[in-house]
PDB file of C-alpha atoms and ligand atoms in Angstrom:
ATOM      1  CA  MET A   1     -84.765-100.492  65.134  1.00  0.00           C
ATOM      2  CA  GLU A   2     -85.420-101.469  68.861  1.00  0.00           C
ATOM      3  CA  ARG A   3     -89.104-101.424  68.068  1.00  0.00           C
ATOM      4  CA  ARG A   4     -89.417-103.138  65.010  1.00  0.00           C
ATOM      5  CA  TYR A   5     -87.458-106.040  66.934  1.00  0.00           C
ATOM      6  CA  SER A   6     -90.123-105.969  69.632  1.00  0.00           C
ATOM      7  CA  MET A   7     -92.935-105.979  67.070  1.00  0.00           C
ATOM      8  CA  ASN A   8     -91.477-109.260  65.301  1.00  0.00           C
ATOM      9  CA  ARG A   9     -91.276-111.016  68.603  1.00  0.00           C
ATOM     10  CA  PHE A  10     -94.661-109.911  69.199  1.00  0.00           C
ATOM     11  CA  LEU A  11     -95.540-111.145  65.652  1.00  0.00           C
ATOM     12  CA  GLU A  12     -94.180-114.940  66.567  1.00  0.00           C
ATOM     13  CA  ALA A  13     -95.830-114.995  69.689  1.00  0.00           C
ATOM     14  CA  MET A  14     -99.351-114.363  68.220  1.00  0.00           C
ATOM     15  CA  LYS A  15     -98.472-117.090  65.494  1.00  0.00           C
ATOM     16  CA  ARG A  16     -97.988-119.395  68.518  1.00  0.00           C
ATOM     17  CA  VAL A  17    -101.110-118.283  70.137  1.00  0.00           C
ATOM     18  CA  ALA A  18    -103.267-118.636  66.937  1.00  0.00           C
ATOM     19  CA  ILE A  19    -102.127-122.588  66.657  1.00  0.00           C
ATOM     20  CA  GLU A  20    -102.890-123.111  70.467  1.00  0.00           C
ATOM     21  CA  ILE A  21    -106.285-121.424  70.080  1.00  0.00           C
ATOM     22  CA  GLU A  22    -106.973-123.326  67.110  1.00  0.00           C
ATOM     23  CA  ILE A  23    -106.368-126.268  68.896  1.00  0.00           C
ATOM     24  CA  ALA A  24    -108.571-125.429  71.983  1.00  0.00           C
ATOM     25  CA  ILE A  25    -111.612-124.784  69.621  1.00  0.00           C
ATOM     26  CA  LYS A  26    -111.313-127.632  67.774  1.00  0.00           C
ATOM     27  CA  SER A  27    -110.993-129.958  71.052  1.00  0.00           C
ATOM     28  CA  GLU A  28    -111.887-128.185  74.155  1.00  0.00           C
ATOM     29  CA  ASP A  29    -115.763-128.010  76.025  1.00  0.00           C
ATOM     30  CA  LEU A  30    -117.722-125.668  74.485  1.00  0.00           C
ATOM     31  CA  GLY A  31    -119.838-125.200  77.925  1.00  0.00           C
ATOM     32  CA  TYR A  32    -119.992-122.227  80.132  1.00  0.00           C
ATOM     33  CA  LEU A  33    -118.205-121.267  83.499  1.00  0.00           C
ATOM     34  CA  ASP A  34    -120.778-120.152  86.343  1.00  0.00           C
ATOM     35  CA  SER A  35    -118.883-116.566  86.155  1.00  0.00           C
ATOM     36  CA  SER A  36    -119.091-113.738  84.098  1.00  0.00           C
ATOM     37  CA  ASN A  37    -117.049-111.612  82.437  1.00  0.00           C
ATOM     38  CA  SER A  38    -116.675-107.381  83.485  1.00  0.00           C
ATOM     39  CA  SER A  39    -119.294-106.834  81.026  1.00  0.00           C
ATOM     40  CA  GLY A  40    -121.636-109.099  82.618  1.00  0.00           C
ATOM     41  CA  GLU A  41    -121.684-111.779  79.981  1.00  0.00           C
ATOM     42  CA  GLU A  42    -121.514-115.360  80.616  1.00  0.00           C
ATOM     43  CA  GLN A  43    -118.029-116.868  80.092  1.00  0.00           C
ATOM     44  CA  LEU A  44    -117.571-119.506  78.020  1.00  0.00           C
ATOM     45  CA  LYS A  45    -114.638-122.051  79.282  1.00  0.00           C
ATOM     46  CA  LEU A  46    -113.322-121.454  75.765  1.00  0.00           C
ATOM     47  CA  ASP A  47    -112.881-117.484  76.265  1.00  0.00           C
ATOM     48  CA  VAL A  48    -111.329-118.033  79.404  1.00  0.00           C
ATOM     49  CA  LYS A  49    -108.863-120.613  78.236  1.00  0.00           C
ATOM     50  CA  SER A  50    -107.830-118.702  75.175  1.00  0.00           C
ATOM     51  CA  ASP A  51    -107.471-115.457  77.424  1.00  0.00           C
ATOM     52  CA  LYS A  52    -104.870-117.579  79.430  1.00  0.00           C
ATOM     53  CA  ILE A  53    -103.036-118.667  76.209  1.00  0.00           C
ATOM     54  CA  ILE A  54    -102.279-115.090  75.441  1.00  0.00           C
ATOM     55  CA  GLU A  55    -101.587-114.019  79.111  1.00  0.00           C
ATOM     56  CA  ASP A  56     -98.835-117.006  78.946  1.00  0.00           C
ATOM     57  CA  GLU A  57     -97.277-116.428  75.517  1.00  0.00           C
ATOM     58  CA  LEU A  58     -97.083-112.592  76.158  1.00  0.00           C
ATOM     59  CA  SER A  59     -95.803-112.924  79.775  1.00  0.00           C
ATOM     60  CA  LYS A  60     -92.793-114.675  77.944  1.00  0.00           C
ATOM     61  CA  LEU A  61     -91.997-111.043  75.965  1.00  0.00           C
ATOM     62  CA  SER A  62     -89.711-109.044  78.595  1.00  0.00           C
ATOM     63  CA  ASP A  63     -91.213-105.882  76.463  1.00  0.00           C
ATOM     64  CA  ILE A  64     -94.937-106.232  77.357  1.00  0.00           C
ATOM     65  CA  LYS A  65     -95.542-104.147  80.571  1.00  0.00           C
ATOM     66  CA  ALA A  66     -99.052-105.296  80.583  1.00  0.00           C
ATOM     67  CA  VAL A  67    -102.145-106.891  79.207  1.00  0.00           C
ATOM     68  CA  VAL A  68    -105.627-105.581  78.961  1.00  0.00           C
ATOM     69  CA  SER A  69    -108.547-108.389  78.160  1.00  0.00           C
ATOM     70  CA  GLU A  70    -112.068-108.135  77.232  1.00  0.00           C
ATOM     71  CA  GLU A  71    -112.178-111.386  79.742  1.00  0.00           C
ATOM     72  CA  LYS A  72    -110.528-109.383  82.578  1.00  0.00           C
ATOM     73  CA  ASP A  73    -111.975-106.731  84.664  1.00  0.00           C
ATOM     74  CA  SER A  74    -108.893-104.645  85.040  1.00  0.00           C
ATOM     75  CA  ILE A  75    -105.342-104.340  83.771  1.00  0.00           C
ATOM     76  CA  LEU A  76    -103.029-107.063  84.659  1.00  0.00           C
ATOM     77  CA  GLU A  77     -99.354-106.259  84.728  1.00  0.00           C
ATOM     78  CA  LEU A  78     -96.934-108.808  83.348  1.00  0.00           C
ATOM     79  CA  ASN A  79     -93.296-107.131  83.088  1.00  0.00           C
ATOM     80  CA  GLY A  80     -92.091-104.276  85.398  1.00  0.00           C
ATOM     81  CA  GLN A  81     -89.581-103.208  82.764  1.00  0.00           C
ATOM     82  CA  GLY A  82     -91.528-103.577  79.806  1.00  0.00           C
ATOM     83  CA  ARG A  83     -92.816-100.876  77.755  1.00  0.00           C
ATOM     84  CA  TYR A  84     -96.189-101.899  75.702  1.00  0.00           C
ATOM     85  CA  ILE A  85     -99.552-102.705  76.847  1.00  0.00           C
ATOM     86  CA  VAL A  86    -101.321-105.252  74.567  1.00  0.00           C
ATOM     87  CA  CYS A  87    -105.292-104.908  74.527  1.00  0.00           C
ATOM     88  CA  TYR A  88    -106.814-108.111  73.143  1.00  0.00           C
ATOM     89  CA  ASP A  89    -110.307-109.807  72.664  1.00  0.00           C
ATOM     90  CA  PRO A  90    -109.514-113.489  72.996  1.00  0.00           C
ATOM     91  CA  LEU A  91    -112.491-115.214  71.236  1.00  0.00           C
ATOM     92  CA  ASP A  92    -114.468-112.382  69.488  1.00  0.00           C
ATOM     93  CA  GLY A  93    -117.804-113.970  68.818  1.00  0.00           C
ATOM     94  CA  SER A  94    -117.424-117.054  70.506  1.00  0.00           C
ATOM     95  CA  SER A  95    -120.811-117.882  70.773  1.00  0.00           C
ATOM     96  CA  LEU A  96    -120.743-118.570  66.965  1.00  0.00           C
ATOM     97  CA  ILE A  97    -118.957-121.694  67.960  1.00  0.00           C
ATOM     98  CA  ASP A  98    -122.107-123.458  68.436  1.00  0.00           C
ATOM     99  CA  ALA A  99    -123.374-122.851  64.910  1.00  0.00           C
ATOM    100  CA  ASN A 100    -119.545-123.799  63.535  1.00  0.00           C
ATOM    101  CA  LEU A 101    -118.898-120.529  62.161  1.00  0.00           C
ATOM    102  CA  SER A 102    -115.642-118.669  61.965  1.00  0.00           C
ATOM    103  CA  VAL A 103    -114.521-116.386  64.995  1.00  0.00           C
ATOM    104  CA  GLY A 104    -111.342-114.219  65.913  1.00  0.00           C
ATOM    105  CA  THR A 105    -108.711-113.061  68.170  1.00  0.00           C
ATOM    106  CA  ILE A 106    -108.093-109.132  67.822  1.00  0.00           C
ATOM    107  CA  PHE A 107    -105.431-107.140  69.600  1.00  0.00           C
ATOM    108  CA  GLY A 108    -103.801-104.229  69.578  1.00  0.00           C
ATOM    109  CA  ILE A 109    -100.513-102.701  71.051  1.00  0.00           C
ATOM    110  CA  TYR A 110    -100.428 -99.559  72.911  1.00  0.00           C
ATOM    111  CA  ASP A 111     -97.051 -97.678  73.742  1.00  0.00           C
ATOM    112  CA  GLY A 112     -98.295 -94.675  76.325  1.00  0.00           C
ATOM    113  CA  GLU A 113    -101.618 -93.885  77.072  1.00  0.00           C
ATOM    114  CA  LEU A 114    -104.432 -96.187  76.691  1.00  0.00           C
ATOM    115  CA  ARG A 115    -106.298 -94.471  73.639  1.00  0.00           C
ATOM    116  CA  GLY A 116    -106.192 -94.417  69.995  1.00  0.00           C
ATOM    117  CA  GLU A 117    -103.367 -92.174  68.962  1.00  0.00           C
ATOM    118  CA  SER A 118    -101.099 -94.390  71.365  1.00  0.00           C
ATOM    119  CA  ILE A 119    -101.886 -97.820  69.125  1.00  0.00           C
ATOM    120  CA  ILE A 120     -98.566 -98.328  67.510  1.00  0.00           C
ATOM    121  CA  ALA A 121     -99.498-101.961  65.931  1.00  0.00           C
ATOM    122  CA  SER A 122    -102.798-104.477  65.544  1.00  0.00           C
ATOM    123  CA  GLY A 123    -104.135-107.404  64.112  1.00  0.00           C
ATOM    124  CA  TYR A 124    -106.106-110.398  64.284  1.00  0.00           C
ATOM    125  CA  ILE A 125    -106.619-114.195  63.676  1.00  0.00           C
ATOM    126  CA  VAL A 126    -109.499-115.788  62.067  1.00  0.00           C
ATOM    127  CA  TYR A 127    -110.285-119.270  63.166  1.00  0.00           C
ATOM    128  CA  GLY A 128    -112.149-120.395  59.699  1.00  0.00           C
ATOM    129  CA  PRO A 129    -111.569-123.049  57.046  1.00  0.00           C
ATOM    130  CA  ARG A 130    -107.945-121.629  57.280  1.00  0.00           C
ATOM    131  CA  LEU A 131    -106.035-120.291  60.360  1.00  0.00           C
ATOM    132  CA  GLU A 132    -105.073-116.640  59.020  1.00  0.00           C
ATOM    133  CA  LEU A 133    -103.493-113.493  60.892  1.00  0.00           C
ATOM    134  CA  VAL A 134    -103.375-110.346  59.484  1.00  0.00           C
ATOM    135  CA  PHE A 135    -100.793-107.850  61.432  1.00  0.00           C
ATOM    136  CA  THR A 136    -100.105-104.399  60.758  1.00  0.00           C
ATOM    137  CA  THR A 137     -97.764-101.488  62.233  1.00  0.00           C
ATOM    138  CA  ARG A 138     -98.312 -97.920  61.494  1.00  0.00           C
ATOM    139  CA  GLU A 139     -96.260 -97.980  58.714  1.00  0.00           C
ATOM    140  CA  GLY A 140     -97.105-100.327  55.482  1.00  0.00           C
ATOM    141  CA  ARG A 141     -99.767-101.909  54.608  1.00  0.00           C
ATOM    142  CA  PRO A 142    -101.714-104.946  56.756  1.00  0.00           C
ATOM    143  CA  GLN A 143     -99.802-108.320  55.846  1.00  0.00           C
ATOM    144  CA  LEU A 144    -102.016-111.597  55.625  1.00  0.00           C
ATOM    145  CA  TYR A 145    -100.440-114.884  56.722  1.00  0.00           C
ATOM    146  CA  ARG A 146    -101.825-118.374  56.588  1.00  0.00           C
ATOM    147  CA  LEU A 147    -100.672-121.377  58.384  1.00  0.00           C
ATOM    148  CA  ILE A 148     -99.674-123.973  55.543  1.00  0.00           C
ATOM    149  CA  GLY A 149     -98.704-127.133  57.167  1.00  0.00           C
ATOM    150  CA  ASP A 150     -96.983-126.111  60.316  1.00  0.00           C
ATOM    151  CA  GLU A 151     -95.709-122.699  59.462  1.00  0.00           C
ATOM    152  CA  PHE A 152     -97.318-119.223  58.925  1.00  0.00           C
ATOM    153  CA  LYS A 153     -96.372-118.298  55.500  1.00  0.00           C
ATOM    154  CA  TYR A 154     -96.755-114.677  53.872  1.00  0.00           C
ATOM    155  CA  ILE A 155     -99.580-114.505  51.514  1.00  0.00           C
ATOM    156  CA  LYS A 156     -99.910-110.784  50.751  1.00  0.00           C
ATOM    157  CA  SER A 157    -100.456-107.293  51.738  1.00  0.00           C
ATOM    158  CA  LEU A 158    -104.393-105.935  52.087  1.00  0.00           C
ATOM    159  CA  THR A 159    -105.178-102.837  49.996  1.00  0.00           C
ATOM    160  CA  LEU A 160    -108.725-101.802  49.886  1.00  0.00           C
ATOM    161  CA  ASN A 161    -110.342-100.132  46.548  1.00  0.00           C
ATOM    162  CA  GLU A 162    -111.807 -96.684  46.462  1.00  0.00           C
ATOM    163  CA  ARG A 163    -115.380 -98.783  46.863  1.00  0.00           C
ATOM    164  CA  GLY A 164    -116.577-102.376  47.720  1.00  0.00           C
ATOM    165  CA  LYS A 165    -119.997-104.213  46.949  1.00  0.00           C
ATOM    166  CA  LEU A 166    -120.689-105.662  50.522  1.00  0.00           C
ATOM    167  CA  ASN A 167    -122.877-104.212  53.481  1.00  0.00           C
ATOM    168  CA  SER A 168    -122.299-105.704  56.520  1.00  0.00           C
ATOM    169  CA  SER A 169    -124.982-104.108  59.114  1.00  0.00           C
ATOM    170  CA  GLY A 170    -124.536-105.248  62.669  1.00  0.00           C
ATOM    171  CA  ALA A 171    -127.088-104.224  65.850  1.00  0.00           C
ATOM    172  CA  THR A 172    -130.883-104.971  66.420  1.00  0.00           C
ATOM    173  CA  GLN A 173    -132.623-103.585  63.293  1.00  0.00           C
ATOM    174  CA  ARG A 174    -135.852-102.419  65.117  1.00  0.00           C
ATOM    175  CA  TYR A 175    -133.384-100.308  67.457  1.00  0.00           C
ATOM    176  CA  TRP A 176    -131.737 -98.507  64.382  1.00  0.00           C
ATOM    177  CA  LYS A 177    -131.977 -94.665  63.900  1.00  0.00           C
ATOM    178  CA  PRO A 178    -133.764 -93.960  60.742  1.00  0.00           C
ATOM    179  CA  HIS A 179    -131.030 -92.084  59.042  1.00  0.00           C
ATOM    180  CA  HIS A 180    -128.786 -95.392  59.562  1.00  0.00           C
ATOM    181  CA  LYS A 181    -131.262 -97.629  58.090  1.00  0.00           C
ATOM    182  CA  ARG A 182    -131.937 -95.030  55.161  1.00  0.00           C
ATOM    183  CA  LEU A 183    -128.109 -95.679  54.608  1.00  0.00           C
ATOM    184  CA  ILE A 184    -128.277 -99.195  54.666  1.00  0.00           C
ATOM    185  CA  GLU A 185    -131.230 -99.453  52.336  1.00  0.00           C
ATOM    186  CA  GLU A 186    -129.982 -96.939  50.003  1.00  0.00           C
ATOM    187  CA  LEU A 187    -126.760 -99.194  49.697  1.00  0.00           C
ATOM    188  CA  PHE A 188    -128.694-101.998  48.910  1.00  0.00           C
ATOM    189  CA  GLN A 189    -130.449-100.433  46.127  1.00  0.00           C
ATOM    190  CA  GLU A 190    -126.933 -99.384  44.883  1.00  0.00           C
ATOM    191  CA  GLY A 191    -126.339-102.853  44.048  1.00  0.00           C
ATOM    192  CA  TYR A 192    -124.606-104.142  47.439  1.00  0.00           C
ATOM    193  CA  ARG A 193    -125.106-107.463  49.031  1.00  0.00           C
ATOM    194  CA  LEU A 194    -125.531-108.318  52.263  1.00  0.00           C
ATOM    195  CA  ARG A 195    -122.660-110.411  54.224  1.00  0.00           C
ATOM    196  CA  TYR A 196    -123.107-110.617  57.903  1.00  0.00           C
ATOM    197  CA  SER A 197    -121.872-113.750  59.863  1.00  0.00           C
ATOM    198  CA  GLY A 198    -122.225-111.961  63.393  1.00  0.00           C
ATOM    199  CA  GLY A 199    -118.467-112.360  64.225  1.00  0.00           C
ATOM    200  CA  MET A 200    -116.586-109.232  63.725  1.00  0.00           C
ATOM    201  CA  VAL A 201    -113.322-110.875  62.541  1.00  0.00           C
ATOM    202  CA  PRO A 202    -114.463-112.744  59.494  1.00  0.00           C
ATOM    203  CA  ASP A 203    -117.226-109.967  58.412  1.00  0.00           C
ATOM    204  CA  LEU A 204    -114.346-107.398  58.227  1.00  0.00           C
ATOM    205  CA  HIS A 205    -111.941-109.636  56.976  1.00  0.00           C
ATOM    206  CA  HIS A 206    -114.427-110.312  54.099  1.00  0.00           C
ATOM    207  CA  ILE A 207    -114.103-106.916  53.614  1.00  0.00           C
ATOM    208  CA  LEU A 208    -110.457-106.729  53.448  1.00  0.00           C
ATOM    209  CA  ILE A 209    -110.342-109.519  51.473  1.00  0.00           C
ATOM    210  CA  LYS A 210    -112.960-108.683  48.654  1.00  0.00           C
ATOM    211  CA  GLY A 211    -111.361-105.176  48.630  1.00  0.00           C
ATOM    212  CA  GLY A 212    -113.980-103.008  49.884  1.00  0.00           C
ATOM    213  CA  GLY A 213    -117.514-102.610  51.389  1.00  0.00           C
ATOM    214  CA  LEU A 214    -119.242-101.247  54.668  1.00  0.00           C
ATOM    215  CA  PHE A 215    -119.210-102.763  58.195  1.00  0.00           C
ATOM    216  CA  SER A 216    -121.162-100.784  60.542  1.00  0.00           C
ATOM    217  CA  TYR A 217    -122.260-101.259  64.240  1.00  0.00           C
ATOM    218  CA  PRO A 218    -124.226 -97.751  65.089  1.00  0.00           C
ATOM    219  CA  ALA A 219    -125.340 -96.560  68.447  1.00  0.00           C
ATOM    220  CA  THR A 220    -128.633 -97.949  68.882  1.00  0.00           C
ATOM    221  CA  SER A 221    -131.711 -97.107  70.907  1.00  0.00           C
ATOM    222  CA  ASP A 222    -131.020 -99.874  73.318  1.00  0.00           C
ATOM    223  CA  ASN A 223    -127.036 -99.311  73.103  1.00  0.00           C
ATOM    224  CA  ILE A 224    -126.617 -96.015  72.984  1.00  0.00           C
ATOM    225  CA  ASN A 225    -122.615 -96.331  72.619  1.00  0.00           C
ATOM    226  CA  GLY A 226    -122.871 -99.140  70.433  1.00  0.00           C
ATOM    227  CA  LYS A 227    -121.914-102.622  71.471  1.00  0.00           C
ATOM    228  CA  LEU A 228    -118.279-103.023  70.267  1.00  0.00           C
ATOM    229  CA  ARG A 229    -115.032-102.165  72.568  1.00  0.00           C
ATOM    230  CA  GLN A 230    -112.663 -99.304  71.859  1.00  0.00           C
ATOM    231  CA  LEU A 231    -109.714-101.113  73.151  1.00  0.00           C
ATOM    232  CA  PHE A 232    -109.728-104.245  71.879  1.00  0.00           C
ATOM    233  CA  GLU A 233    -112.156-104.288  68.605  1.00  0.00           C
ATOM    234  CA  VAL A 234    -112.375-100.969  67.643  1.00  0.00           C
ATOM    235  CA  ILE A 235    -109.441 -99.096  67.531  1.00  0.00           C
ATOM    236  CA  PRO A 236    -107.167-102.537  66.552  1.00  0.00           C
ATOM    237  CA  PHE A 237    -109.407-102.591  63.299  1.00  0.00           C
ATOM    238  CA  ALA A 238    -109.745 -98.676  62.707  1.00  0.00           C
ATOM    239  CA  LEU A 239    -105.820 -99.113  62.280  1.00  0.00           C
ATOM    240  CA  ILE A 240    -106.142-101.872  60.037  1.00  0.00           C
ATOM    241  CA  PHE A 241    -108.610-100.337  57.665  1.00  0.00           C
ATOM    242  CA  GLU A 242    -106.480 -96.758  57.472  1.00  0.00           C
ATOM    243  CA  ARG A 243    -103.628 -98.979  57.030  1.00  0.00           C
ATOM    244  CA  ALA A 244    -105.146-100.605  54.132  1.00  0.00           C
ATOM    245  CA  ASN A 245    -106.433 -97.307  52.663  1.00  0.00           C
ATOM    246  CA  GLY A 246    -109.969 -97.611  54.121  1.00  0.00           C
ATOM    247  CA  GLU A 247    -111.358 -95.256  56.853  1.00  0.00           C
ATOM    248  CA  ALA A 248    -112.607 -96.223  60.379  1.00  0.00           C
ATOM    249  CA  ILE A 249    -115.365 -93.480  61.935  1.00  0.00           C
ATOM    250  CA  ASP A 250    -117.682 -93.277  64.845  1.00  0.00           C
ATOM    251  CA  GLU A 251    -121.304 -91.998  64.518  1.00  0.00           C
ATOM    252  CA  ASN A 252    -119.950 -88.033  64.936  1.00  0.00           C
ATOM    253  CA  CYS A 253    -117.860 -88.990  62.073  1.00  0.00           C
ATOM    254  CA  TYR A 254    -114.564 -88.711  64.121  1.00  0.00           C
ATOM    255  CA  ARG A 255    -111.730 -90.976  63.248  1.00  0.00           C
ATOM    256  CA  LEU A 256    -111.826 -94.060  65.625  1.00  0.00           C
ATOM    257  CA  LEU A 257    -108.253 -93.556  65.938  1.00  0.00           C
ATOM    258  CA  GLU A 258    -108.894 -90.438  67.802  1.00  0.00           C
ATOM    259  CA  LEU A 259    -110.552 -92.374  70.657  1.00  0.00           C
ATOM    260  CA  THR A 260    -110.011 -91.992  73.905  1.00  0.00           C
ATOM    261  CA  PRO A 261    -111.944 -94.407  76.552  1.00  0.00           C
ATOM    262  CA  GLU A 262    -112.620 -93.394  79.906  1.00  0.00           C
ATOM    263  CA  ASP A 263    -112.810 -97.169  81.303  1.00  0.00           C
ATOM    264  CA  ILE A 264    -110.829-100.089  79.391  1.00  0.00           C
ATOM    265  CA  HIS A 265    -114.037-101.543  78.696  1.00  0.00           C
ATOM    266  CA  ASP A 266    -115.803 -98.596  76.970  1.00  0.00           C
ATOM    267  CA  ARG A 267    -117.777 -99.049  73.514  1.00  0.00           C
ATOM    268  CA  SER A 268    -118.167 -97.133  70.492  1.00  0.00           C
ATOM    269  CA  SER A 269    -120.380 -96.538  67.805  1.00  0.00           C
ATOM    270  CA  CYS A 270    -118.327 -97.757  64.174  1.00  0.00           C
ATOM    271  CA  PHE A 271    -117.924 -97.815  60.508  1.00  0.00           C
ATOM    272  CA  PHE A 272    -115.213 -99.251  58.465  1.00  0.00           C
ATOM    273  CA  GLY A 273    -114.998 -98.915  54.974  1.00  0.00           C
ATOM    274  CA  SER A 274    -113.336 -98.145  52.057  1.00  0.00           C
ATOM    275  CA  LYS A 275    -113.460 -94.150  51.413  1.00  0.00           C
ATOM    276  CA  TYR A 276    -116.775 -94.110  49.305  1.00  0.00           C
ATOM    277  CA  GLU A 277    -118.786 -96.082  51.642  1.00  0.00           C
ATOM    278  CA  ILE A 278    -117.426 -93.845  54.636  1.00  0.00           C
ATOM    279  CA  ASP A 279    -118.583 -90.734  52.896  1.00  0.00           C
ATOM    280  CA  ARG A 280    -121.699 -92.188  52.305  1.00  0.00           C
ATOM    281  CA  VAL A 281    -121.770 -92.391  56.358  1.00  0.00           C
ATOM    282  CA  ARG A 282    -120.652 -88.934  56.407  1.00  0.00           C
ATOM    283  CA  VAL A 283    -123.693 -87.632  54.529  1.00  0.00           C
ATOM    284  CA  ALA A 284    -126.210 -90.052  56.453  1.00  0.00           C
ATOM    285  CA  TYR A 285    -125.327 -88.774  59.802  1.00  0.00           C
ATOM    286  CA  GLY A 286    -125.014 -85.296  58.640  1.00  0.00           C
ATOM    287  CA  ARG A 287    -121.619 -84.582  59.016  1.00  0.00           C
TER     288      ARG A 287
HETATM  289  P1  LIG B   1    -119.320-110.642  71.682  1.00  0.00           P
HETATM  290  O1  LIG B   1    -118.332-109.854  72.985  1.00  0.00           O
HETATM  291  O2  LIG B   1    -120.492-111.479  72.719  1.00  0.00           O
HETATM  292  O3  LIG B   1    -118.475-112.029  71.406  1.00  0.00           O
HETATM  293  O4  LIG B   1    -119.747-109.946  71.010  1.00  0.00           O
HETATM  294  C1  LIG B   1    -119.207-109.193  69.626  1.00  0.00           C
HETATM  295  C2  LIG B   1    -119.516-109.462  68.374  1.00  0.00           C
HETATM  296  C3  LIG B   1    -118.934-109.188  67.210  1.00  0.00           C
HETATM  297  O5  LIG B   1    -117.834-110.150  66.850  1.00  0.00           O
HETATM  298  C4  LIG B   1    -119.905-108.897  65.952  1.00  0.00           C
HETATM  299  O6  LIG B   1    -119.643-107.725  65.327  1.00  0.00           O
HETATM  300  C5  LIG B   1    -121.129-108.268  67.108  1.00  0.00           C
HETATM  301  O7  LIG B   1    -121.307-109.271  68.503  1.00  0.00           O
HETATM  302  C6  LIG B   1    -122.603-108.619  66.595  1.00  0.00           C
HETATM  303  O8  LIG B   1    -123.664-108.449  67.304  1.00  0.00           O
HETATM  304  P2  LIG B   1    -125.154-108.298  66.945  1.00  0.00           P
HETATM  305  O9  LIG B   1    -125.381-109.902  66.653  1.00  0.00           O
HETATM  306  O10 LIG B   1    -125.801-107.608  67.877  1.00  0.00           O
HETATM  307  O11 LIG B   1    -124.894-107.695  65.326  1.00  0.00           O
END
């Protein structure tokens, strides 16, 4: 009961965050700062502003002990009496805003150690033609909310079919491993269609909304652990896909929900999809 109350308060906070970041995207300067983030990437002013919006909203929630952000080097303590740690990527794919493509915020709530098994809820916000938010706990299906007027309305729960039609394959193709290339080509031969915007949130949202498909961001010869970060991106989406009747694994075919990062900014190869496509990954990767 207590946890449910905390999650409801958290969800309401993230709805406010969504509206605030949406306003910032539409009205703020897009330039770069002189600083770079802990991964050595240049920081857009909007990344930093979005980070601050989330930090400020979550600091008002007494049960949030600390936050870990893609934009911060280390854990930030918020409320000494709190219980949960929230890990988030405030504005994933922000470089796509120049081209007016959709971007997103990803978040996961951890109870205990920062690892897959401790995640108790997660979600994401899509800043696209519509403002949408998806939220799930370890029980039940992911719930889709949409801003209509000045209020988020519940739209539906998200469930994947046994297989889909979309093939969303990330990373630089010249660095793909041969078996990965074969897998992607075979899916196209089976009739899968390419859908890849370069934004993890809209690309995964697309698969969830259309009921299936494969999103892959493999380990490559230039990024041996892949690109996407475990705590802020990979584990939160793994919970969403599993709760939507899909699967989420890494290149060793372990569940992404079993990952334990050594460092808060650790990355992992990742595959998200419906059951058929993830079985195809297992065969391609020899497991
Ligand atoms: P970012 O942290 O620079 O925003 O990069 C994250 C994004 C993801 O949203 C997306 O899935 C991936 O990078 C795309 O990478 P690539 O262009 O290498 O396929």
